[in-house]
mmCIF file of C-alpha atoms in Angstrom:
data_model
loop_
_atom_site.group_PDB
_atom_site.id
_atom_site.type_symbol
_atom_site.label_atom_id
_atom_site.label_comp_id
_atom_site.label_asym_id
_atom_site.label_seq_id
_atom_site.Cartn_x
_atom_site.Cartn_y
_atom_site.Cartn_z
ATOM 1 C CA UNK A 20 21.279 16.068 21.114
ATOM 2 C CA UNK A 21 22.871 12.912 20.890
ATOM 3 C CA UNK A 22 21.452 11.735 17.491
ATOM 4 C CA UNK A 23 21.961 13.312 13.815
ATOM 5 C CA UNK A 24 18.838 12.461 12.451
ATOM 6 C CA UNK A 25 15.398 11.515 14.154
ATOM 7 C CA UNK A 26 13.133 9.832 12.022
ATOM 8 C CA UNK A 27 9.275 9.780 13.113
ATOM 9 C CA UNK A 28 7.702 6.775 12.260
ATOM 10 C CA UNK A 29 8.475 3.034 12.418
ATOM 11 C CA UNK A 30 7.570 2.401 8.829
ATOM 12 C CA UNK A 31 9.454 0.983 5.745
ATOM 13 C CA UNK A 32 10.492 4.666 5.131
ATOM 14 C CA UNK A 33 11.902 4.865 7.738
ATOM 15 C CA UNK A 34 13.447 2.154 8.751
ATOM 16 C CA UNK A 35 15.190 1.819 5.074
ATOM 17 C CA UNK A 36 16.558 5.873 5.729
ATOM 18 C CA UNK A 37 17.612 4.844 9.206
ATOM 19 C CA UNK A 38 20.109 1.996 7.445
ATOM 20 C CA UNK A 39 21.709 3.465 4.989
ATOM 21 C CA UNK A 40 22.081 6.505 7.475
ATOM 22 C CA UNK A 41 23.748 4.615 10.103
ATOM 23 C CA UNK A 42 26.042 2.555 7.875
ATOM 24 C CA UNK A 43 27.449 6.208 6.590
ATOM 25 C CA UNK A 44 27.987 6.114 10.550
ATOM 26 C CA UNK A 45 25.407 8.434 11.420
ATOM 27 C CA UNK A 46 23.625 8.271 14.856
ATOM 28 C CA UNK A 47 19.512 7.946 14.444
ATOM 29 C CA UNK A 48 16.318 7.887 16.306
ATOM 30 C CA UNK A 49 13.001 6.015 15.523
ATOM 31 C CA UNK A 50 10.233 7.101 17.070
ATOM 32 C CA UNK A 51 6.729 5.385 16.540
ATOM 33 C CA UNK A 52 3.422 6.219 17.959
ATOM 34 C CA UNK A 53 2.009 3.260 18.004
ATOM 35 C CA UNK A 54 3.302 0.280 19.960
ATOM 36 C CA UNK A 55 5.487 -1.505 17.501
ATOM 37 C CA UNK A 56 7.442 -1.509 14.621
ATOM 38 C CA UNK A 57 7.325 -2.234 10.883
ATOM 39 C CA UNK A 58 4.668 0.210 10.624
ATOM 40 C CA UNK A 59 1.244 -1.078 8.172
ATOM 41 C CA UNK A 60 3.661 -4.582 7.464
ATOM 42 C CA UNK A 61 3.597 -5.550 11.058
ATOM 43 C CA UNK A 62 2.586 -8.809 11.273
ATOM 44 C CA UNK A 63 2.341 -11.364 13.641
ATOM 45 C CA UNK A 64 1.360 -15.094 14.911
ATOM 46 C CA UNK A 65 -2.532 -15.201 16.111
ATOM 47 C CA UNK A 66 -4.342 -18.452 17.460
ATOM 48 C CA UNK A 67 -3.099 -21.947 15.930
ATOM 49 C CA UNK A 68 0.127 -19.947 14.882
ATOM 50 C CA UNK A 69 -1.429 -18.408 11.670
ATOM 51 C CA UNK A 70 0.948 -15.644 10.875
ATOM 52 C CA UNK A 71 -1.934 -12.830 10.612
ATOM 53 C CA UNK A 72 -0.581 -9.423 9.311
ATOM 54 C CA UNK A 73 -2.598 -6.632 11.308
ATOM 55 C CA UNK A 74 -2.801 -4.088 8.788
ATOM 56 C CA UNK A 75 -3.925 -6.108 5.494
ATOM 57 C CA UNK A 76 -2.473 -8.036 3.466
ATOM 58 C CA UNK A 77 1.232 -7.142 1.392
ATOM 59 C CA UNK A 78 3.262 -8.858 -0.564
ATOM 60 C CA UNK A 79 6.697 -7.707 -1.607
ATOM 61 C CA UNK A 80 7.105 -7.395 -5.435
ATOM 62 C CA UNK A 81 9.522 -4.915 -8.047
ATOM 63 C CA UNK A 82 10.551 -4.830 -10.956
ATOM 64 C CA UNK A 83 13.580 -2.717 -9.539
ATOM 65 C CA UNK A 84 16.870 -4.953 -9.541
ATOM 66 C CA UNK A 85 18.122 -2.667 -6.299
ATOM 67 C CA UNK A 86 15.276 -2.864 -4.348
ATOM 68 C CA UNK A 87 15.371 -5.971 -4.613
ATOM 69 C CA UNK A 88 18.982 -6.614 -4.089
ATOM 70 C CA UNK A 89 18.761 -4.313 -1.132
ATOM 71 C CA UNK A 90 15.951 -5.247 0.887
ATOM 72 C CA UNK A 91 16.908 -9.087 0.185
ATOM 73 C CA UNK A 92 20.058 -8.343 2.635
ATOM 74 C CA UNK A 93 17.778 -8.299 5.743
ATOM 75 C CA UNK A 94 15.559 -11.380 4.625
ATOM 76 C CA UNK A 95 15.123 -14.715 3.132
ATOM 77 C CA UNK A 96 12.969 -14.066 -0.077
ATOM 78 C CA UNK A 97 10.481 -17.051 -0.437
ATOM 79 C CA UNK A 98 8.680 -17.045 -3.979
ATOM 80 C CA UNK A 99 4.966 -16.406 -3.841
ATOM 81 C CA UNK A 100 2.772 -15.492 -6.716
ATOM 82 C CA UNK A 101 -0.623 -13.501 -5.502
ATOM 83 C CA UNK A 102 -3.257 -14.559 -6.557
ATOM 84 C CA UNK A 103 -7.240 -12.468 -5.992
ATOM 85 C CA UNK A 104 -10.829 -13.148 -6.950
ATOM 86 C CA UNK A 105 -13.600 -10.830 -7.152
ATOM 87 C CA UNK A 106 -17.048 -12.115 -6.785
ATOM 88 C CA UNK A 107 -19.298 -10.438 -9.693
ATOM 89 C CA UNK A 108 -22.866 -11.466 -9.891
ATOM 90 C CA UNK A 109 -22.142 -14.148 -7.750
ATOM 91 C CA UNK A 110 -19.348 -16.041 -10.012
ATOM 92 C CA UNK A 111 -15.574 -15.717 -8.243
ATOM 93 C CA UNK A 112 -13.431 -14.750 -11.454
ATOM 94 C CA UNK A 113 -9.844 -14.004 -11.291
ATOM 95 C CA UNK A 114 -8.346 -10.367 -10.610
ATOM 96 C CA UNK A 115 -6.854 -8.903 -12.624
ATOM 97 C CA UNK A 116 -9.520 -9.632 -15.049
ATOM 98 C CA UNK A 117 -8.404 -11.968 -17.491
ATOM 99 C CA UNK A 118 -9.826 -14.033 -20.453
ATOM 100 C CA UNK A 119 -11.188 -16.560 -18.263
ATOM 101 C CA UNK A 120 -13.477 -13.503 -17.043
ATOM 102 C CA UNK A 121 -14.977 -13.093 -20.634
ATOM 103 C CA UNK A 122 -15.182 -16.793 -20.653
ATOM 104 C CA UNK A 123 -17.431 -16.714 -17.679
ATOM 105 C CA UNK A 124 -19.670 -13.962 -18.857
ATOM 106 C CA UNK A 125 -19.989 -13.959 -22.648
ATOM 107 C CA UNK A 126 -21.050 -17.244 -24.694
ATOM 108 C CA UNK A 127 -18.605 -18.788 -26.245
ATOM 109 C CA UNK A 128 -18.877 -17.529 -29.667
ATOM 110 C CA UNK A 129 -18.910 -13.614 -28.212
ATOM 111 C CA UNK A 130 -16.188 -14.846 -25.907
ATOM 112 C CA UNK A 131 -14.029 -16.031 -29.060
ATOM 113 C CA UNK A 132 -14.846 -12.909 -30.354
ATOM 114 C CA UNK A 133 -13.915 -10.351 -27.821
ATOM 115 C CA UNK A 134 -10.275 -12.213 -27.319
ATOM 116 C CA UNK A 135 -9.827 -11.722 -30.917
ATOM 117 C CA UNK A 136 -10.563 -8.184 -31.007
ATOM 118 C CA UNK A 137 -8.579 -7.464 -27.768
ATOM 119 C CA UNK A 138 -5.486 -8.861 -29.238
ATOM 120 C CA UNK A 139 -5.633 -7.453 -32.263
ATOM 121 C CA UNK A 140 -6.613 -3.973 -31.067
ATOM 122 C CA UNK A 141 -3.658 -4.143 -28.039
ATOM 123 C CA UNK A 142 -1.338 -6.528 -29.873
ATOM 124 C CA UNK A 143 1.893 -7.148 -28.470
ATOM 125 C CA UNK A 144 0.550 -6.217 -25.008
ATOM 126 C CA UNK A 145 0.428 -8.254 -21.887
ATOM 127 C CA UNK A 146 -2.322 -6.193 -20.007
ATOM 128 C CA UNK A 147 -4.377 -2.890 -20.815
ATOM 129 C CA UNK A 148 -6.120 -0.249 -18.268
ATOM 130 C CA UNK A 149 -9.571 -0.007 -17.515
ATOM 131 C CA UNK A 150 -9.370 3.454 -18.184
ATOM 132 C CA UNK A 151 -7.859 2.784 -21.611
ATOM 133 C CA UNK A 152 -10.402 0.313 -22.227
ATOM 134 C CA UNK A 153 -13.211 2.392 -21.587
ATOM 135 C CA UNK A 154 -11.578 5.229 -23.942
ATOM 136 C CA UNK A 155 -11.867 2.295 -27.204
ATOM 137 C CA UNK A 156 -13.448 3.323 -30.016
ATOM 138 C CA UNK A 157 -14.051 -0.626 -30.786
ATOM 139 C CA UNK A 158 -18.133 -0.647 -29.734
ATOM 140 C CA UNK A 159 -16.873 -4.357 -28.237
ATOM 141 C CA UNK A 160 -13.830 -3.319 -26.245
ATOM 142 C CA UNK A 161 -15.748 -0.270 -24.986
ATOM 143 C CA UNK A 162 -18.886 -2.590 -23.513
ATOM 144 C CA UNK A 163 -17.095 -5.562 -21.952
ATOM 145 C CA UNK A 164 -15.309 -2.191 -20.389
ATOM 146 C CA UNK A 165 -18.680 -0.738 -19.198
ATOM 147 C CA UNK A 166 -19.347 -3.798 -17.739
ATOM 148 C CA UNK A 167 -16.587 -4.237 -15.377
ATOM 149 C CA UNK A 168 -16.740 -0.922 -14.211
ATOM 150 C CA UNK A 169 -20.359 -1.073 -13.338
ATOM 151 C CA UNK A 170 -19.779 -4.654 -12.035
ATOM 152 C CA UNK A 171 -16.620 -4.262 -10.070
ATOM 153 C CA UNK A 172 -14.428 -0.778 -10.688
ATOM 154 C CA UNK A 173 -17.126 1.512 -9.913
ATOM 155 C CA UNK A 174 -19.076 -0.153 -6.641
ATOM 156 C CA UNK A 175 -15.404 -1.278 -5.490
ATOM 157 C CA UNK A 176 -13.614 2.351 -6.112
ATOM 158 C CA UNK A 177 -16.755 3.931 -4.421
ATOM 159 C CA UNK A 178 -17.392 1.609 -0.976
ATOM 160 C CA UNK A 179 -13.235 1.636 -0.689
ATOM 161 C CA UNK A 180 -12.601 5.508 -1.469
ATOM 162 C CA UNK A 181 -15.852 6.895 -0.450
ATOM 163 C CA UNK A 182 -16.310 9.045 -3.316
ATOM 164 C CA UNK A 183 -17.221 8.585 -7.233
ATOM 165 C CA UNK A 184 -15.002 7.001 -9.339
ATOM 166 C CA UNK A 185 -15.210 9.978 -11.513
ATOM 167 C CA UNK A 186 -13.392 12.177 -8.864
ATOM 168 C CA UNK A 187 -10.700 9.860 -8.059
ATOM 169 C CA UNK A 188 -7.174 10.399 -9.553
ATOM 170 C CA UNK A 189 -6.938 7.684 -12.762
ATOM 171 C CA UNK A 190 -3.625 6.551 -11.349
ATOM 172 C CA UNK A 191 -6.029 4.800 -8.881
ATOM 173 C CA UNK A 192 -8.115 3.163 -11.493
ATOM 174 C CA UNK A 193 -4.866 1.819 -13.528
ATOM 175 C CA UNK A 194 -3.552 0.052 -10.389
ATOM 176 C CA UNK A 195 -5.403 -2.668 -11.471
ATOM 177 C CA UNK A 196 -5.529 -3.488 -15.380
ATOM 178 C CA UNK A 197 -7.286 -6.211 -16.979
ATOM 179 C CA UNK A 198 -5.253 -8.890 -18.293
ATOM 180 C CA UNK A 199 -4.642 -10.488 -22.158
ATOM 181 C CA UNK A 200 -4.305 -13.629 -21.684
ATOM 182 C CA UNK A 201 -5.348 -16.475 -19.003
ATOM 183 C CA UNK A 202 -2.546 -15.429 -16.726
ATOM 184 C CA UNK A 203 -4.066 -15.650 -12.619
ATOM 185 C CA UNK A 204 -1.845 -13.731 -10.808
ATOM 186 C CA UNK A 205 -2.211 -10.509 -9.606
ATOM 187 C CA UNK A 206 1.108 -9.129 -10.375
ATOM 188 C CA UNK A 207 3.569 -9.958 -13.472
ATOM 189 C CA UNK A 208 6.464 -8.219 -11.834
ATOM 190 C CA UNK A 209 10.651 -9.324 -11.500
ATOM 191 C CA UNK A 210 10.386 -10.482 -8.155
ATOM 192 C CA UNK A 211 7.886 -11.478 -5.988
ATOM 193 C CA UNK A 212 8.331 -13.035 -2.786
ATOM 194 C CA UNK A 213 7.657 -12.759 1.027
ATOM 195 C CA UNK A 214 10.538 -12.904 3.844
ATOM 196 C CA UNK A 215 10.716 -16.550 5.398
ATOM 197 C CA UNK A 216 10.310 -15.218 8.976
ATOM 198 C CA UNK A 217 7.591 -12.011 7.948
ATOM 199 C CA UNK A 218 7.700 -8.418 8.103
ATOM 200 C CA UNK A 219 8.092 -7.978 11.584
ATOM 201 C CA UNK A 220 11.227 -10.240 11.747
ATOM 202 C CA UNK A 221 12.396 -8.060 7.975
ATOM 203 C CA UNK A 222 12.198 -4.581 9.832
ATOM 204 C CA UNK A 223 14.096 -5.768 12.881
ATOM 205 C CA UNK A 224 16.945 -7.118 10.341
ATOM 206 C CA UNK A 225 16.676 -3.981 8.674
ATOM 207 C CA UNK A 226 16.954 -1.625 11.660
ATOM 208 C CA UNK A 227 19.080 -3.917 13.511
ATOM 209 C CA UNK A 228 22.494 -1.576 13.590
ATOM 210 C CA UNK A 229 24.779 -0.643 16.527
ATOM 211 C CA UNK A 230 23.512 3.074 15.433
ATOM 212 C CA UNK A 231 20.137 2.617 15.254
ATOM 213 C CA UNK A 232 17.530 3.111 18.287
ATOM 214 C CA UNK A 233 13.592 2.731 17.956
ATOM 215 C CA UNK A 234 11.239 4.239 20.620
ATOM 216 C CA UNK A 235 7.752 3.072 20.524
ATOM 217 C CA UNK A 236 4.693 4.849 21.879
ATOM 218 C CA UNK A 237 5.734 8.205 21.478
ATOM 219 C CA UNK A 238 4.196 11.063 19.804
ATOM 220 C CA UNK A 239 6.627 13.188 17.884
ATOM 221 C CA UNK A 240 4.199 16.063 17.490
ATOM 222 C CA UNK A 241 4.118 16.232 21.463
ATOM 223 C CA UNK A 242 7.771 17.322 20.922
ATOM 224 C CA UNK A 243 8.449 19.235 17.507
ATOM 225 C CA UNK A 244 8.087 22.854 16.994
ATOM 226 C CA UNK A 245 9.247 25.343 14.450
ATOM 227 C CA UNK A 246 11.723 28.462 14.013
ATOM 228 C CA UNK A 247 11.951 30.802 10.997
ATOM 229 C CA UNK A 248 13.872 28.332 8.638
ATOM 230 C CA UNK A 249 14.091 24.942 11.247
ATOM 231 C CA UNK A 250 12.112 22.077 12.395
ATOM 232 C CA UNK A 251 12.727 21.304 16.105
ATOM 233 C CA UNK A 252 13.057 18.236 18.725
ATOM 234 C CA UNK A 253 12.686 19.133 22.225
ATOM 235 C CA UNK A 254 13.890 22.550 21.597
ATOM 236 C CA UNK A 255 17.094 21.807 19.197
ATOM 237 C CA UNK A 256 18.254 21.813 15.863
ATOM 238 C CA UNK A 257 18.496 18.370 14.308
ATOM 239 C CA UNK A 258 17.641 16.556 11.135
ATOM 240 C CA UNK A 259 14.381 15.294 10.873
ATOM 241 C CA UNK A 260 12.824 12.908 8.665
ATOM 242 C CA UNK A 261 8.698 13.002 8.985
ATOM 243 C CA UNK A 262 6.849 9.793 7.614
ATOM 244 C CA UNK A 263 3.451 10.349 8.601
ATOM 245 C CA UNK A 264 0.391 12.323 7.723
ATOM 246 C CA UNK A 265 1.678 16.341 6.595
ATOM 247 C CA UNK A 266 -0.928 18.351 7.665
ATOM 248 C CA UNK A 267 -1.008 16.611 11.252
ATOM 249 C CA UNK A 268 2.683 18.044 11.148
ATOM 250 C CA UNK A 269 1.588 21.427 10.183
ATOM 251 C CA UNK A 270 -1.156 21.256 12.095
ATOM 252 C CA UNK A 271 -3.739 21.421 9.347
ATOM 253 C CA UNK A 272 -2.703 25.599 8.564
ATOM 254 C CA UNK A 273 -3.776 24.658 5.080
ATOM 255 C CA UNK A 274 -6.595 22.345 5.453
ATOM 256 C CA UNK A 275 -7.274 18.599 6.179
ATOM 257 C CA UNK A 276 -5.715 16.086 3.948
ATOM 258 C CA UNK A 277 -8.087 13.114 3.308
ATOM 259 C CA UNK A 278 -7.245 9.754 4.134
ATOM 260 C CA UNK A 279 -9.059 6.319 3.976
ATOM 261 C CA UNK A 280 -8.665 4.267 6.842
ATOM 262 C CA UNK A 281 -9.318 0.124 7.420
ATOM 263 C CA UNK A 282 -11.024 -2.294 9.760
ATOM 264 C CA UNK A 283 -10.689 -5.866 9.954
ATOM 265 C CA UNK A 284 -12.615 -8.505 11.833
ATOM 266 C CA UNK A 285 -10.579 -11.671 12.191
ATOM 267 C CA UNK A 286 -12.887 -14.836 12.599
ATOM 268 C CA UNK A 287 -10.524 -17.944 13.056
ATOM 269 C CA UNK A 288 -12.471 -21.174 11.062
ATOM 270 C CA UNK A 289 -11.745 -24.567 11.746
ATOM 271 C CA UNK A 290 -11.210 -25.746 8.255
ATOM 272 C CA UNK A 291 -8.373 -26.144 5.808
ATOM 273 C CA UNK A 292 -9.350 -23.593 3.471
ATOM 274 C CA UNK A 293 -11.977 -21.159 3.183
ATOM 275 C CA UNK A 294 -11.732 -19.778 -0.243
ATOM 276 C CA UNK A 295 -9.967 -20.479 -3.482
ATOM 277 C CA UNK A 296 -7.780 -17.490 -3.012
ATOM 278 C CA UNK A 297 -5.999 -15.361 -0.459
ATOM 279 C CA UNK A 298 -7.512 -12.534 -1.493
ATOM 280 C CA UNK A 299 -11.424 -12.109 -2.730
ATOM 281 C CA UNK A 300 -12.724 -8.914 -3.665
ATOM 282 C CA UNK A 301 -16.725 -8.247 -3.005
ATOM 283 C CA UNK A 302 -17.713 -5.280 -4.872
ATOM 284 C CA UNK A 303 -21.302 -5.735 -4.963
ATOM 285 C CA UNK A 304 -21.596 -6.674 -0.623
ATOM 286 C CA UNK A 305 -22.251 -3.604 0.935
ATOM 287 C CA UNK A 306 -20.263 -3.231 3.892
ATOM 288 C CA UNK A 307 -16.625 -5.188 3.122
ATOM 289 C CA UNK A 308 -14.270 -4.805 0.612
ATOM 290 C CA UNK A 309 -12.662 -7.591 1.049
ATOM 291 C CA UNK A 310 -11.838 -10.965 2.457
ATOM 292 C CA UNK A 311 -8.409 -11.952 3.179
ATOM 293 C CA UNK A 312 -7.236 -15.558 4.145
ATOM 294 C CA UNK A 313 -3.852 -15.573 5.915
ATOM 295 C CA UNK A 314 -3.237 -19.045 5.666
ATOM 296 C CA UNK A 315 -2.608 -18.860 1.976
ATOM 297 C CA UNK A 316 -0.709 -15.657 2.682
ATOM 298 C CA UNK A 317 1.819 -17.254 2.685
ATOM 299 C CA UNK A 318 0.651 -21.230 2.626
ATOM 300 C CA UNK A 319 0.701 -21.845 5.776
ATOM 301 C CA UNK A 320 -0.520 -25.274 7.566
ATOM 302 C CA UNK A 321 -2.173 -24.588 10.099
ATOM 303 C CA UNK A 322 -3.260 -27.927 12.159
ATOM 304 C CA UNK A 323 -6.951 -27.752 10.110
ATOM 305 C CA UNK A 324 -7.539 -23.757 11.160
ATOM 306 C CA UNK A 325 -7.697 -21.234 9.167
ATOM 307 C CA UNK A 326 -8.291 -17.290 9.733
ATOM 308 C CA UNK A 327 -10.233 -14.834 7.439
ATOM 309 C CA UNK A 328 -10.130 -11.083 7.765
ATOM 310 C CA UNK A 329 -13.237 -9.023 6.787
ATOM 311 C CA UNK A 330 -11.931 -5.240 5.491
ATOM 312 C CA UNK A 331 -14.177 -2.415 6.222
ATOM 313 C CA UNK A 332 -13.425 0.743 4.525
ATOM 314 C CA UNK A 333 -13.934 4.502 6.653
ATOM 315 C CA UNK A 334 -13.039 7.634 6.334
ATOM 316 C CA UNK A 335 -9.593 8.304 8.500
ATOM 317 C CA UNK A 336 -10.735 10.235 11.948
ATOM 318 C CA UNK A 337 -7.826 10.264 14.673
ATOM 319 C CA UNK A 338 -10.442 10.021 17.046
ATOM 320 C CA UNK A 339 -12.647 7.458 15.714
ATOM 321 C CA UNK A 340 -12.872 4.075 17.703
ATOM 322 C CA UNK A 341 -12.839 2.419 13.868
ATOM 323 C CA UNK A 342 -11.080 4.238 11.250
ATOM 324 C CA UNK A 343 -8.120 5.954 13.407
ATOM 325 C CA UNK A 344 -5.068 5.021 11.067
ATOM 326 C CA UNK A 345 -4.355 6.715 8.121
ATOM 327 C CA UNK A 346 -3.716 4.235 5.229
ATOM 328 C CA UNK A 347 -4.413 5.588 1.625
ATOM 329 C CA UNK A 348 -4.357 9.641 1.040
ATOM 330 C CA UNK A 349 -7.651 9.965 -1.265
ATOM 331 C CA UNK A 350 -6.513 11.231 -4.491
ATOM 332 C CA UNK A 351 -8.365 14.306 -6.446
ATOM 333 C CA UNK A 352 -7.723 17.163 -8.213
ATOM 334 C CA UNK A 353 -8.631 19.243 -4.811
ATOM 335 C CA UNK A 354 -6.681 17.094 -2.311
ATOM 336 C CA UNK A 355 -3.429 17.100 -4.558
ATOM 337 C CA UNK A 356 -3.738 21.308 -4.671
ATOM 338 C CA UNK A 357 -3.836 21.161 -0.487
ATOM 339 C CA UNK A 358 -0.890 18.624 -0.443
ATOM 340 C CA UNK A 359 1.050 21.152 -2.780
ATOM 341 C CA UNK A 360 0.553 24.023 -0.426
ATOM 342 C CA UNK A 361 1.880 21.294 2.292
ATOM 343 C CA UNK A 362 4.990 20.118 -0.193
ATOM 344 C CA UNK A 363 6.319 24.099 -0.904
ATOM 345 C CA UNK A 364 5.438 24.997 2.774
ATOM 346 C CA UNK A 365 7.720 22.197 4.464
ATOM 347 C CA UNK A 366 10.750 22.993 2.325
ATOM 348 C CA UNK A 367 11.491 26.091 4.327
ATOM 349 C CA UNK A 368 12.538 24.204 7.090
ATOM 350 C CA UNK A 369 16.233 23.542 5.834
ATOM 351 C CA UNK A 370 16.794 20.304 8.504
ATOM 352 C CA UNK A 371 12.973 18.556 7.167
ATOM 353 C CA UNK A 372 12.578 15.651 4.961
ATOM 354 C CA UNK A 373 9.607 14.521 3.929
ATOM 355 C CA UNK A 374 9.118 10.691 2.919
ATOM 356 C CA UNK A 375 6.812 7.628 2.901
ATOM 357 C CA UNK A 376 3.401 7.172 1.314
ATOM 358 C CA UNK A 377 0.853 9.614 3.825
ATOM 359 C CA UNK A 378 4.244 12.399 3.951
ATOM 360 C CA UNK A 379 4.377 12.474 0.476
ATOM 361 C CA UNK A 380 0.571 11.915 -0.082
ATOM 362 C CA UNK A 381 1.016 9.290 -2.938
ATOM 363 C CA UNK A 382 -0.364 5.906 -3.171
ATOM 364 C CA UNK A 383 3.145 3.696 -3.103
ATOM 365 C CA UNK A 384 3.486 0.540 -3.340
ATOM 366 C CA UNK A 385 6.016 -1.380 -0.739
ATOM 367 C CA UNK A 386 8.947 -1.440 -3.568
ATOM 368 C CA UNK A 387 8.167 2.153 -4.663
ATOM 369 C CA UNK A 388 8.627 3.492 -1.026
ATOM 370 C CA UNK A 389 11.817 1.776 -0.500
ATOM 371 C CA UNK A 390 12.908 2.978 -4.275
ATOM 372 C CA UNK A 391 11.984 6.523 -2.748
ATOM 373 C CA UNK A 392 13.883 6.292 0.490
ATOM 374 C CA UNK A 393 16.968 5.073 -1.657
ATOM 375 C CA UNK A 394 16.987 8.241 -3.949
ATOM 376 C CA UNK A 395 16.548 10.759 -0.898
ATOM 377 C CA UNK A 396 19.350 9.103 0.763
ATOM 378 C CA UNK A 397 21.479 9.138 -2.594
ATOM 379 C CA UNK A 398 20.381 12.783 -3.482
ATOM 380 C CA UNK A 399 20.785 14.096 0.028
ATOM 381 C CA UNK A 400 23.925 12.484 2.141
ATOM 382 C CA UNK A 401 25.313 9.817 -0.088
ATOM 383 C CA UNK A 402 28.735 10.727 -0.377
#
């Protein structure tokens, strides 16, 4: 075997392992199943040169001074603040929720009212969880709560998860909190930015090193098996590092992880602009989630055209002709027990690392995967 380590899958995992394995001089493999890299970032130019990314929509933001100084080596980091709507009862108000929200849906004397409360009962705080908020003991706090969840969290949670809110982990829930103040943008972090030449161009940077080789369209599964206490690759001993879905690697021995999977139906427009936003939320349609314009994501000008992606949210099924990526692993009390049995299983294979959101069967954000890649590497071969 030529290569120390062989990494299966294309992704930001991956490809951030890969780097700081090869500049310690070590020899690795990519392989990717699918027919190109970057994994879910891969983006690319569609009609009228609108950069279109294929798997939704990401932004790269941290509060994490070395993920950003790190990932900022293989790209130019343009600013660019994210900003989402959701349309409730028909009104587009900003997401997170925000005062301008209880503006739009309370007279202004109530509205005056609830700010009041809210900074008084959360003083000091920038934002506050729906959870938290529905958990008041202020009669107030706890109805303008109620409302949003019937309004937005709970149709949203239960057309994008496929299950009730109630069953979902809370960390899901809090990913989105509601916001004190009239600030519009969907995150508040450090840094927030997108590379000048996109993802696709980012990953090459990132995996471009003299001891780094990618092989697309192969299927690693076709060609690992197992001793007693080893992983193999064709047959031999060598260190592996598994990014995609665990129980496809164990071949489901202790059940079937669930997974939501995407769809998106591009429909190119010729107009400047089709919505305020790049992102607009539709919890109360009831087929999308979501419609994303990549023209504003980044700005882009486009010659007059723009192009919108509808999101359709399905079940995973590897053999579906719509829902045949895994994206999110579907949180509960029961699916975190089966990924357990997965997690203490997979560390008897001494030469096995296990990394990257569906591996590790947590919902990461882009900055939190490449924060997790660093600390493997650092626990496990920094010298």
């Amino acid at each position: 075997m030529k290569y120390d380590f062989i990494i299966v899958g294309a992704g930001l995992a991956g490809g951030v392992l890969a780097r700081k394995l090869a500049e310690k001089n070590y020899r690795v493999l990519i392989v990717e199943r699918r027919g190109h890299i970057a994994g879910n970032t891969y983006d690319f130019n569609g009609e009228h040169n609108i950069k279109l990314q294929k798997y939704g929509p990401h932004t790269l933001h941290t509060n994490d001074d070395s993920v950003y100084k790190f990932i900022t080596r293989f790209c130019e980091p343009v600013p660019y603040k994210t900003k989402c709507q959701a349309v409730v009862d028909g009104i587009n108000t900003p997401t997170p929720f925000n005062f301008k929200t209880i503006d739009q849906f309370y007279s202004t004397d109530e509205a005056e009212a609830l700010k009041k409360i809210l900074r008084e009962y959360y003083g000091g705080r920038n934002s506050v969880t729906v959870v938290e908020l529905l958990n008041s003991d202020e009669p107030k706090i706890k109805s303008f709560a109620e409302f949003l969840f019937e309004k937005d969290y709970r149709p949203y949670t239960s057309k994008q998860w496929g299950i009730a809110p109630e069953k979902i982990d809370p960390s899901v829930l809090k990913r989105v909190p509601v916001v004190l103040s009239y600030g519009d943008t969907y995150f508040y972090d450090t840094y927030e930015f997108m590379p000048a030449e996109g993802f696709t161009a980012m990953y090459k940077n990132l995996t471009g090193h003299e001891n780094i080789n990618i092989i697309t369209k192969i299927n690693a599964l076709d060609h690992i098996s197992f001793n007693h206490e080893n992983i193999l690759y064709d047959g031999e001993i060598v260190n592996i590092i598994y990014t995609g879905a665990v129980d496809e690697l164990f071949n489901y021995r202790f059940g079937i992880l669930p997974y939501r999977s995407l769809e998106f139906v591009y429909k190119y427009l010729n107009v400047r602009s089709f919505q305020e936003v790049a992102i607009v939320a539709h919890p109360q349609v009831k087929d999308f989630t979501r419609i994303t314009e990549y023209s504003k994501l980044p700005e882009q000008d486009c010659g007059g055209w723009t192009c919108v992606a509808y999101e359709y949210s399905g079940a995973y099924d590897k053999n579906s002709d719509r829902f045949n990526e895994p994206y999110y692993p579907v949180l509960t009390n029961e699916s975190q027990k089966i990924y357990e049995q997965y997690k203490n299983y997979s560390e008897r294979f001494k030469n096995l690392t296990l990394c990257g959101r569906l591996a590790d069967f947590k919902y990461y954000n882009m900055d939190q995967v490449i924060l997790r890649a660093l600390k493997i590497f650092q626990d496990k071969w920094e010298i």
